[in-house]
PDB file of C-alpha atoms in Angstrom:
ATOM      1  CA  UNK A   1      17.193 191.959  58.083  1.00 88.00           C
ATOM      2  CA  UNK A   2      17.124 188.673  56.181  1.00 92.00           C
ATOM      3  CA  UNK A   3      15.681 185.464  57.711  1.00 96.00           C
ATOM      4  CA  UNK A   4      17.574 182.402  55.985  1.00 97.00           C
ATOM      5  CA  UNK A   5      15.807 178.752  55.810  1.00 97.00           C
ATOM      6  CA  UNK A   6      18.284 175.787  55.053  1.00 98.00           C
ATOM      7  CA  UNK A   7      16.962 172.519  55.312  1.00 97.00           C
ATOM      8  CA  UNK A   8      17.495 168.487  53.642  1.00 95.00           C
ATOM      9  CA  UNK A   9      18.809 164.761  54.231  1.00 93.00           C
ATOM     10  CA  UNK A  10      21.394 163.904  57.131  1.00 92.00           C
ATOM     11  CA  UNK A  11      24.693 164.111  55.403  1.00 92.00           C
ATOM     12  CA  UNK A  12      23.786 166.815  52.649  1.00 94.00           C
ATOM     13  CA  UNK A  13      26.135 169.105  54.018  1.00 94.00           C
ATOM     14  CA  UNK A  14      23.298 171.761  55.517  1.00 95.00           C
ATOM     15  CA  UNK A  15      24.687 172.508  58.466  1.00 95.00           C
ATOM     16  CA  UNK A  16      28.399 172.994  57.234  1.00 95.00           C
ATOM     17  CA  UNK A  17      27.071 175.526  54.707  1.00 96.00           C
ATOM     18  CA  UNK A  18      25.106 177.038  57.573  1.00 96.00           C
ATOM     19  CA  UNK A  19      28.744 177.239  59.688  1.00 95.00           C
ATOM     20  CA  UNK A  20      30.737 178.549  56.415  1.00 93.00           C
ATOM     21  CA  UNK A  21      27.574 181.255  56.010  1.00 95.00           C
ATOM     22  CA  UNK A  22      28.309 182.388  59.907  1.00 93.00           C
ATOM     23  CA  UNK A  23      31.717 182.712  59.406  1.00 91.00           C
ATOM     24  CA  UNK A  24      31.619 184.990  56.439  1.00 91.00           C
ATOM     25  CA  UNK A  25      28.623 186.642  57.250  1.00 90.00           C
ATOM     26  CA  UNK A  26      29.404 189.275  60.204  1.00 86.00           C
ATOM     27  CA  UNK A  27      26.157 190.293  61.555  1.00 88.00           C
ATOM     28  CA  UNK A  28      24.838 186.370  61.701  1.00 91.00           C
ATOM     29  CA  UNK A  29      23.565 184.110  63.592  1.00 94.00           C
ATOM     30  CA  UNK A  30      22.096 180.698  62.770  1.00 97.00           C
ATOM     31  CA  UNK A  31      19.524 178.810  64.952  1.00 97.00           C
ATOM     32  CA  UNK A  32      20.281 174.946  64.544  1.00 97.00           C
ATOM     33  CA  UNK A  33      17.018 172.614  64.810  1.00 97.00           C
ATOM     34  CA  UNK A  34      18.741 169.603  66.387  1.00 95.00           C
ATOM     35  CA  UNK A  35      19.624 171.564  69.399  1.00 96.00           C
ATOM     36  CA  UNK A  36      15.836 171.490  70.103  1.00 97.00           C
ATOM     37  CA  UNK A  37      15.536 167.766  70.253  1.00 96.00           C
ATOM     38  CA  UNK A  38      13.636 166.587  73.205  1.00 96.00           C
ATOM     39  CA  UNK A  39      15.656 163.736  75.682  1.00 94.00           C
ATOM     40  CA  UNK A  40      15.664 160.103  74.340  1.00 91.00           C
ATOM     41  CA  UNK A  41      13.533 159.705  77.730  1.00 94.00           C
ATOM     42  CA  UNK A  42      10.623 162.400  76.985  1.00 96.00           C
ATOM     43  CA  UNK A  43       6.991 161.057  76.626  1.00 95.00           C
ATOM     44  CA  UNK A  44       6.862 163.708  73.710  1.00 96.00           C
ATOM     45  CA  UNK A  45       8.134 160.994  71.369  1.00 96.00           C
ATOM     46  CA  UNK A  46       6.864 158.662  68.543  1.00 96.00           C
ATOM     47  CA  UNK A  47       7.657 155.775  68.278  1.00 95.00           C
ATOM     48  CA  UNK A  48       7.839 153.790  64.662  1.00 93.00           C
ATOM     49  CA  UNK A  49       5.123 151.087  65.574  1.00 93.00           C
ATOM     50  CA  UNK A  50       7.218 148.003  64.005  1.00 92.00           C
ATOM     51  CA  UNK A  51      10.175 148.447  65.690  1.00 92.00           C
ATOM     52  CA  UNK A  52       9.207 150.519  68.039  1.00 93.00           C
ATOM     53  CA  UNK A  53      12.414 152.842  67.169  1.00 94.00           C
ATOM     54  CA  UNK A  54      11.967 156.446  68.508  1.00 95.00           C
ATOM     55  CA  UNK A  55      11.480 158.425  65.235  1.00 96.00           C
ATOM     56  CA  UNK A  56      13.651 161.454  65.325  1.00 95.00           C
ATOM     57  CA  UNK A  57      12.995 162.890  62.233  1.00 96.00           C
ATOM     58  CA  UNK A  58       9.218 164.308  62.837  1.00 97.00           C
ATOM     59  CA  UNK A  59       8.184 167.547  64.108  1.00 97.00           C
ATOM     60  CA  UNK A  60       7.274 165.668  67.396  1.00 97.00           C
ATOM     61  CA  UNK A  61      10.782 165.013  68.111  1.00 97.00           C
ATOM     62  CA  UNK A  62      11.504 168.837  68.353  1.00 98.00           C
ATOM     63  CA  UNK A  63      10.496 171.498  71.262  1.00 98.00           C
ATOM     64  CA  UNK A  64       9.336 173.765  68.402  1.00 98.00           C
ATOM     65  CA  UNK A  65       7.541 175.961  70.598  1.00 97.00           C
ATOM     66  CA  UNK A  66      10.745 176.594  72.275  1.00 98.00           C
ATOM     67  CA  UNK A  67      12.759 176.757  68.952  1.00 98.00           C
ATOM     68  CA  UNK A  68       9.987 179.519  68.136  1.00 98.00           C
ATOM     69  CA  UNK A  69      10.099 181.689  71.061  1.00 97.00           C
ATOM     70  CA  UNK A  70      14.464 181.803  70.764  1.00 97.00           C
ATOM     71  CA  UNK A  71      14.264 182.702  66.402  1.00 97.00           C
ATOM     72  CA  UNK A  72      12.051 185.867  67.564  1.00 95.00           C
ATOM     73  CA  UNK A  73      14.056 186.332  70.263  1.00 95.00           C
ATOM     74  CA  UNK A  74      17.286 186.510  68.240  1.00 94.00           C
ATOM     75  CA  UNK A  75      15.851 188.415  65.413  1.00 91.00           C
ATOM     76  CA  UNK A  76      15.288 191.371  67.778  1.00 90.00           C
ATOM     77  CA  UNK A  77      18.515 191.038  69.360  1.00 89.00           C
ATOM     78  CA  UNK A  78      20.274 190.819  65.611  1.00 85.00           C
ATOM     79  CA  UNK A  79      18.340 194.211  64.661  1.00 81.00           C
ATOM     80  CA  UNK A  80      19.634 195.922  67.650  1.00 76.00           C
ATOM     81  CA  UNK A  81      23.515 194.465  68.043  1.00 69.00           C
ATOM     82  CA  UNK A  82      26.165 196.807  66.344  1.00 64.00           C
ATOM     83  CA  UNK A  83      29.529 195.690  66.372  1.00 62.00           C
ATOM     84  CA  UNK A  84      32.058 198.028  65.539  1.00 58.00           C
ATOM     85  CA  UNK A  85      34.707 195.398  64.941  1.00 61.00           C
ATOM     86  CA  UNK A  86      33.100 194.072  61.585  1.00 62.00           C
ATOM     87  CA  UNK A  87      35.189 196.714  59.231  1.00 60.00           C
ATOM     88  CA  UNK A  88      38.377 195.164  60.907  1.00 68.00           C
ATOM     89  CA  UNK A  89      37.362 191.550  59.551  1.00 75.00           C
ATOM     90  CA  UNK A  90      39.340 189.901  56.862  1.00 82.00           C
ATOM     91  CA  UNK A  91      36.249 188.845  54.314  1.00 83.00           C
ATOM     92  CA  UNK A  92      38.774 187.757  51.731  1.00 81.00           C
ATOM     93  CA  UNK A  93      40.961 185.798  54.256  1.00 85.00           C
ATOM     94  CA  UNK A  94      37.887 183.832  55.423  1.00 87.00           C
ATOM     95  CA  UNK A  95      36.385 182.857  52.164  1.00 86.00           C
ATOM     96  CA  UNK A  96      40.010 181.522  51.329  1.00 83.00           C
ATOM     97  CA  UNK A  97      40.332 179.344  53.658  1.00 85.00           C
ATOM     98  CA  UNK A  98      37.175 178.010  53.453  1.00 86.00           C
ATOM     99  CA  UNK A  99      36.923 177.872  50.010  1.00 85.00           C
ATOM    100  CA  UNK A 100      40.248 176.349  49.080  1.00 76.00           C
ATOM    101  CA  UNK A 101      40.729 175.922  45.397  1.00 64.00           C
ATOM    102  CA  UNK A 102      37.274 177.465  44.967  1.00 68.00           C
ATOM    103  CA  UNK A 103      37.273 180.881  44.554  1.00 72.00           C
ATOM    104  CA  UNK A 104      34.440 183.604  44.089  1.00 76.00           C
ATOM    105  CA  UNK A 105      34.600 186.225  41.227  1.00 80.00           C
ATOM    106  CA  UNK A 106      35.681 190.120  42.729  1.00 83.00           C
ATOM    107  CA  UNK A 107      32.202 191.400  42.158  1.00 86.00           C
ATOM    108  CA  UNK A 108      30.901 188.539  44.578  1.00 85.00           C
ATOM    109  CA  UNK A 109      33.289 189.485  46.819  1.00 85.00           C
ATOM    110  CA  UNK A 110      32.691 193.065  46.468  1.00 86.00           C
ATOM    111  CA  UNK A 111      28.919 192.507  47.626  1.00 88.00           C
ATOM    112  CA  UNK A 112      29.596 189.987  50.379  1.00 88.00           C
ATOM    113  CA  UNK A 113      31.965 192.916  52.130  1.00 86.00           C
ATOM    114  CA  UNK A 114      28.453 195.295  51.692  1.00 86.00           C
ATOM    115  CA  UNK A 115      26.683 192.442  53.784  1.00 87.00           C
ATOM    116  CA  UNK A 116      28.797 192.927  57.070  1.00 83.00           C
ATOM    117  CA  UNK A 117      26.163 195.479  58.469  1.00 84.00           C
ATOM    118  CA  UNK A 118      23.396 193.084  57.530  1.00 89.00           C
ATOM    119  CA  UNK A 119      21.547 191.007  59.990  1.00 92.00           C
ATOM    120  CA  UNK A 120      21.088 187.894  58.916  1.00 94.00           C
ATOM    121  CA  UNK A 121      19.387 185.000  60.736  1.00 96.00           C
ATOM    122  CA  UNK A 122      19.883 181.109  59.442  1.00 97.00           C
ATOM    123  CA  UNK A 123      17.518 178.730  60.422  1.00 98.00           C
ATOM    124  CA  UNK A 124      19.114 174.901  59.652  1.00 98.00           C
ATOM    125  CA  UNK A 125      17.498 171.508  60.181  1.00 97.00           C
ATOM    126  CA  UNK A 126      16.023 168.752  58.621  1.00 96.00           C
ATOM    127  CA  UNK A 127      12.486 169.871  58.663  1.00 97.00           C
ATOM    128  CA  UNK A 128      12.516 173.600  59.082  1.00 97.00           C
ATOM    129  CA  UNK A 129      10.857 174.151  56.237  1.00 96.00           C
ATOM    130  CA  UNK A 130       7.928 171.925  56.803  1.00 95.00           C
ATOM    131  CA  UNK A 131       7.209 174.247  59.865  1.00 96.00           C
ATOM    132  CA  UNK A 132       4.389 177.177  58.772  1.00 94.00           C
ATOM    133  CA  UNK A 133       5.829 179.493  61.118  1.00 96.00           C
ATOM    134  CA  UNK A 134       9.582 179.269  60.194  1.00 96.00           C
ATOM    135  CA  UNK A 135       8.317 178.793  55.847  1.00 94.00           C
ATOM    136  CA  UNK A 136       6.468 182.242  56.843  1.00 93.00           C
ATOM    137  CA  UNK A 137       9.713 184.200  58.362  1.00 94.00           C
ATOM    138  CA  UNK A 138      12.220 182.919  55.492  1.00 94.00           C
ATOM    139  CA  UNK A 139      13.311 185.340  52.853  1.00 94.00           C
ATOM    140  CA  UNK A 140      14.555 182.619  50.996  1.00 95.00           C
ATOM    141  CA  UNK A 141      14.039 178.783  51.702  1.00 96.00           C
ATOM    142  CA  UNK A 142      16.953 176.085  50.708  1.00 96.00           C
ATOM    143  CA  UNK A 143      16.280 172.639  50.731  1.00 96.00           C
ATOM    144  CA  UNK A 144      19.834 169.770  49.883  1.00 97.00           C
ATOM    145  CA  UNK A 145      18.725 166.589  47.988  1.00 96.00           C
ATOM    146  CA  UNK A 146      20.514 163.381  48.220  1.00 96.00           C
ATOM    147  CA  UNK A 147      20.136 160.186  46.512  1.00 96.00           C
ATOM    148  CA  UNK A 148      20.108 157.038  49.164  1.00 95.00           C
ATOM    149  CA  UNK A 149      23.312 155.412  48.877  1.00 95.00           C
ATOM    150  CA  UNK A 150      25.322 158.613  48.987  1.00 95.00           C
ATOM    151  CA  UNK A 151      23.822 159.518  52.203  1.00 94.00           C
ATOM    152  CA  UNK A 152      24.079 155.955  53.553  1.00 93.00           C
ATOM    153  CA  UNK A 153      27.700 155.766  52.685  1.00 91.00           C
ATOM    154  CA  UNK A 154      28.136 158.944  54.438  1.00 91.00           C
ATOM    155  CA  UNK A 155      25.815 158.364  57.272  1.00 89.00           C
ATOM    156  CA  UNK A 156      27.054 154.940  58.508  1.00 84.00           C
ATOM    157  CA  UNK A 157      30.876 156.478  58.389  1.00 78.00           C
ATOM    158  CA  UNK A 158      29.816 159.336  60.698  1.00 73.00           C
ATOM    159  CA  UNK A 159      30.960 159.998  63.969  1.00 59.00           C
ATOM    160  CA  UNK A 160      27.658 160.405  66.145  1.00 55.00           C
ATOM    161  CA  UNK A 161      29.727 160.479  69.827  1.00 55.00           C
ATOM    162  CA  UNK A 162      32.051 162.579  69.884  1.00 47.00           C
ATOM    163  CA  UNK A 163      32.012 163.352  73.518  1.00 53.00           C
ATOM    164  CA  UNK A 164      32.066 159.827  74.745  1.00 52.00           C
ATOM    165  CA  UNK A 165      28.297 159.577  75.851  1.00 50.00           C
ATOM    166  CA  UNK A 166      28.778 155.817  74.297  1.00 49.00           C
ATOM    167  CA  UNK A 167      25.457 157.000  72.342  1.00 53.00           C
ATOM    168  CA  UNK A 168      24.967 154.339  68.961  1.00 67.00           C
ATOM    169  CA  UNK A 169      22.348 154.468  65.960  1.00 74.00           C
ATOM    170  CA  UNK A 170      19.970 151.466  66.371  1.00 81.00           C
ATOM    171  CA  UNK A 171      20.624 148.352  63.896  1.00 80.00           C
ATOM    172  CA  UNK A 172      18.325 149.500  61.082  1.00 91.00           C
ATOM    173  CA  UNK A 173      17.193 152.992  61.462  1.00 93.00           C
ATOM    174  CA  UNK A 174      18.174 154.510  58.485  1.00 94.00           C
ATOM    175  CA  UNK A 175      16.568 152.059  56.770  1.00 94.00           C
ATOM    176  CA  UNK A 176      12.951 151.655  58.541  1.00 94.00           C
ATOM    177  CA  UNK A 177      13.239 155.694  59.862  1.00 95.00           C
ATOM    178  CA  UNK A 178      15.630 158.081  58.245  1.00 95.00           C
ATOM    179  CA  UNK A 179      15.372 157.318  54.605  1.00 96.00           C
ATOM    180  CA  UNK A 180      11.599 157.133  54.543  1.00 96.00           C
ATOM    181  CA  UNK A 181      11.413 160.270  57.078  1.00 96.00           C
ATOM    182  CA  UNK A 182      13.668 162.366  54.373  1.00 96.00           C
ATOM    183  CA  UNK A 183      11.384 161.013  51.244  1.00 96.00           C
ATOM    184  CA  UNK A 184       8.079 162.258  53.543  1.00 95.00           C
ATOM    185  CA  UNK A 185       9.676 165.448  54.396  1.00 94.00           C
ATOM    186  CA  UNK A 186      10.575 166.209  50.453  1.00 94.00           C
ATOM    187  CA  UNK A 187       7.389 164.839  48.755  1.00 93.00           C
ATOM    188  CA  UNK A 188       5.252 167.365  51.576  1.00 91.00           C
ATOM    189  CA  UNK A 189       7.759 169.868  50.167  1.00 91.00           C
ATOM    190  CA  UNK A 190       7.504 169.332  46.507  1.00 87.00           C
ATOM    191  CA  UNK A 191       3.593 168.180  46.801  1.00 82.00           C
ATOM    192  CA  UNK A 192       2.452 171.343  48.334  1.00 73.00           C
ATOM    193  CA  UNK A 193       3.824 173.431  45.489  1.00 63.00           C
ATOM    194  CA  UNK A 194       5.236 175.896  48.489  1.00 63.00           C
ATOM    195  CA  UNK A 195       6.806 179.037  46.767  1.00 72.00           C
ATOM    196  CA  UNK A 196      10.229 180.253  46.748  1.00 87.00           C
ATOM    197  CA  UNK A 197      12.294 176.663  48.103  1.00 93.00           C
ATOM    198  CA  UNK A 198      15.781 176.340  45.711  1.00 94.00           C
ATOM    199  CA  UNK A 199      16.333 173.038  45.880  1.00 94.00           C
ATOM    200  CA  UNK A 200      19.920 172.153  45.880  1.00 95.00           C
ATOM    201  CA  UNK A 201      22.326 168.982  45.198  1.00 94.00           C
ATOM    202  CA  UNK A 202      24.525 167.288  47.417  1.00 94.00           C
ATOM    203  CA  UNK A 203      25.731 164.478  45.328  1.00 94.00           C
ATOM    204  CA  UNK A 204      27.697 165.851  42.957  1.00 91.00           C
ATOM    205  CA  UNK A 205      27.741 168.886  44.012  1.00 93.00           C
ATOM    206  CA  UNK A 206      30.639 169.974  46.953  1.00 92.00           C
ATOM    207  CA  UNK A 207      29.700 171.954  50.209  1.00 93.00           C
ATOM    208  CA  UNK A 208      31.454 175.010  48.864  1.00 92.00           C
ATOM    209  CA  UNK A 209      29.789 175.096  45.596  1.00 92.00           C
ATOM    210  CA  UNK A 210      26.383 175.405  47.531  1.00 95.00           C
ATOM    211  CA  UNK A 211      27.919 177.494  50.097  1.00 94.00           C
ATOM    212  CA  UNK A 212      28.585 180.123  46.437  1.00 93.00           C
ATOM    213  CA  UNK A 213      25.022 179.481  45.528  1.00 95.00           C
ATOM    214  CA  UNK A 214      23.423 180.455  48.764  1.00 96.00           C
ATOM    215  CA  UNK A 215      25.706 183.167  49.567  1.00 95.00           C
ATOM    216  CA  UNK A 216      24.892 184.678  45.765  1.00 93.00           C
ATOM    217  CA  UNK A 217      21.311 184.109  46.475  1.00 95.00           C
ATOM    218  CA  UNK A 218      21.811 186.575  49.969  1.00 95.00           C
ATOM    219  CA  UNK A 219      23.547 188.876  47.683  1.00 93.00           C
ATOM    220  CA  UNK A 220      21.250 189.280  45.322  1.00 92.00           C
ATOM    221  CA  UNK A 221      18.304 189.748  47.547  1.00 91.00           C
ATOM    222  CA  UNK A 222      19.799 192.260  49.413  1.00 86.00           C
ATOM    223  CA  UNK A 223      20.317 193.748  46.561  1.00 82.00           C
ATOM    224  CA  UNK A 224      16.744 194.069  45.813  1.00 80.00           C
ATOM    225  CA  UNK A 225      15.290 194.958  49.458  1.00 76.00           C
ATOM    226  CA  UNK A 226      18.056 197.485  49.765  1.00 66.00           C
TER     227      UNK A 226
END
């Protein structure tokens, strides 16, 4: 089993490469942080003590215990699920349409197909790896850099309410709460001089061409635990 950490800015484009990976990836399941935030309303909360914004990009804006208790849960239900339908599943197909005009070499492809037996557990949000327990589990550790203004353009265009809970951003949090939260989470990263992170771009670089990276780093540690 391999235990996959994926983590940067809002807007690098973690969490699509974390959907592309469970798509190709047959035996995989990926545990997303942001469905552990606590409600706007909880007491759990900190506040940013100038505007008194709640900060949603700290550890204290997560039920991590909870997040804990479901990633071992899943990792022994991923060793013990079999299903016999992977051999049926169109690899090739898949990576084409997600790939588009990007395509992966034959001997890529060759080792992806050897994966579909493989459980593999992704663990995606913008802090994972500043957790202990979750940098402890990972087999290998990912972490998306963006420069401001690329994630700003992309941020302020994004659709946040979908659903029609008439949910908005507050006026300014990027600026006083994001941003800064992102360049705290990274420096603790880099500072630390934690072993094993691949730090990725998402400014130049597309979603797909980190998707190949990531899925060519699975590959090739497979390749070596196997």
């Amino acid at each position: 089993m391999l235990t996959i950490g994926l983590s940067g800015a809002t807007c690098s484009g973690k969490t699509s490469v974390a959907s592309m990976l469970e798509r190709v990836l047959t035996s995989c399941v990926v545990i997303n942080q942001d469905a552990y935030y606590h409600q706007e309303e909880s007491d759990k909360h900190v506040r940013d003590p100038v505007t008194n914004m709640i900060n949603w990009e700290v550890m204290e804006a997560f039920n991590m215990e909870q997040m804990h208790q479901d990633i071992i849960s899943a990792r022994q239900k991923l060793r013990a699920k079999s299903n016999p339908e992977v051999g049926q599943i169109n690899t090739t197909g898949i990576l084409n349409s997600l790939l588009g005009q990007h395509h992966i070499n034959k001997t890529l492809l060759n080792e992806i197909e050897k994966l579909k037996n493989t459980p593999i557990m992704i663990v995606e949000g913008i802090i994972v790896l500043n957790d202990p327990e979750i940098f402890k589990l990972c087999d290998l550790k990912f972490f998306i850099k963006i420069e401001r203004e690329i994630c700003w353009n992309r941020r302020k265009s994004r659709v946040w309410d979908p659903e029609g809970s008439c949910w908005e951003e507050s006026p300014g949090y990027f600026e006083d709460i994001a941003w800064p939260g992102y360049v705290k989470c990274l420096a603790e990263l880099e500072e630390t001089g934690l072993d094993g992170i691949k730090f990725l771009d998402s400014n130049q670089t597309t979603i797909q061409e980190n998707f190949t990276t990531v899925i060519s780093e699975i590959v090739e540690k497979f390749k070596l635990s196997s």
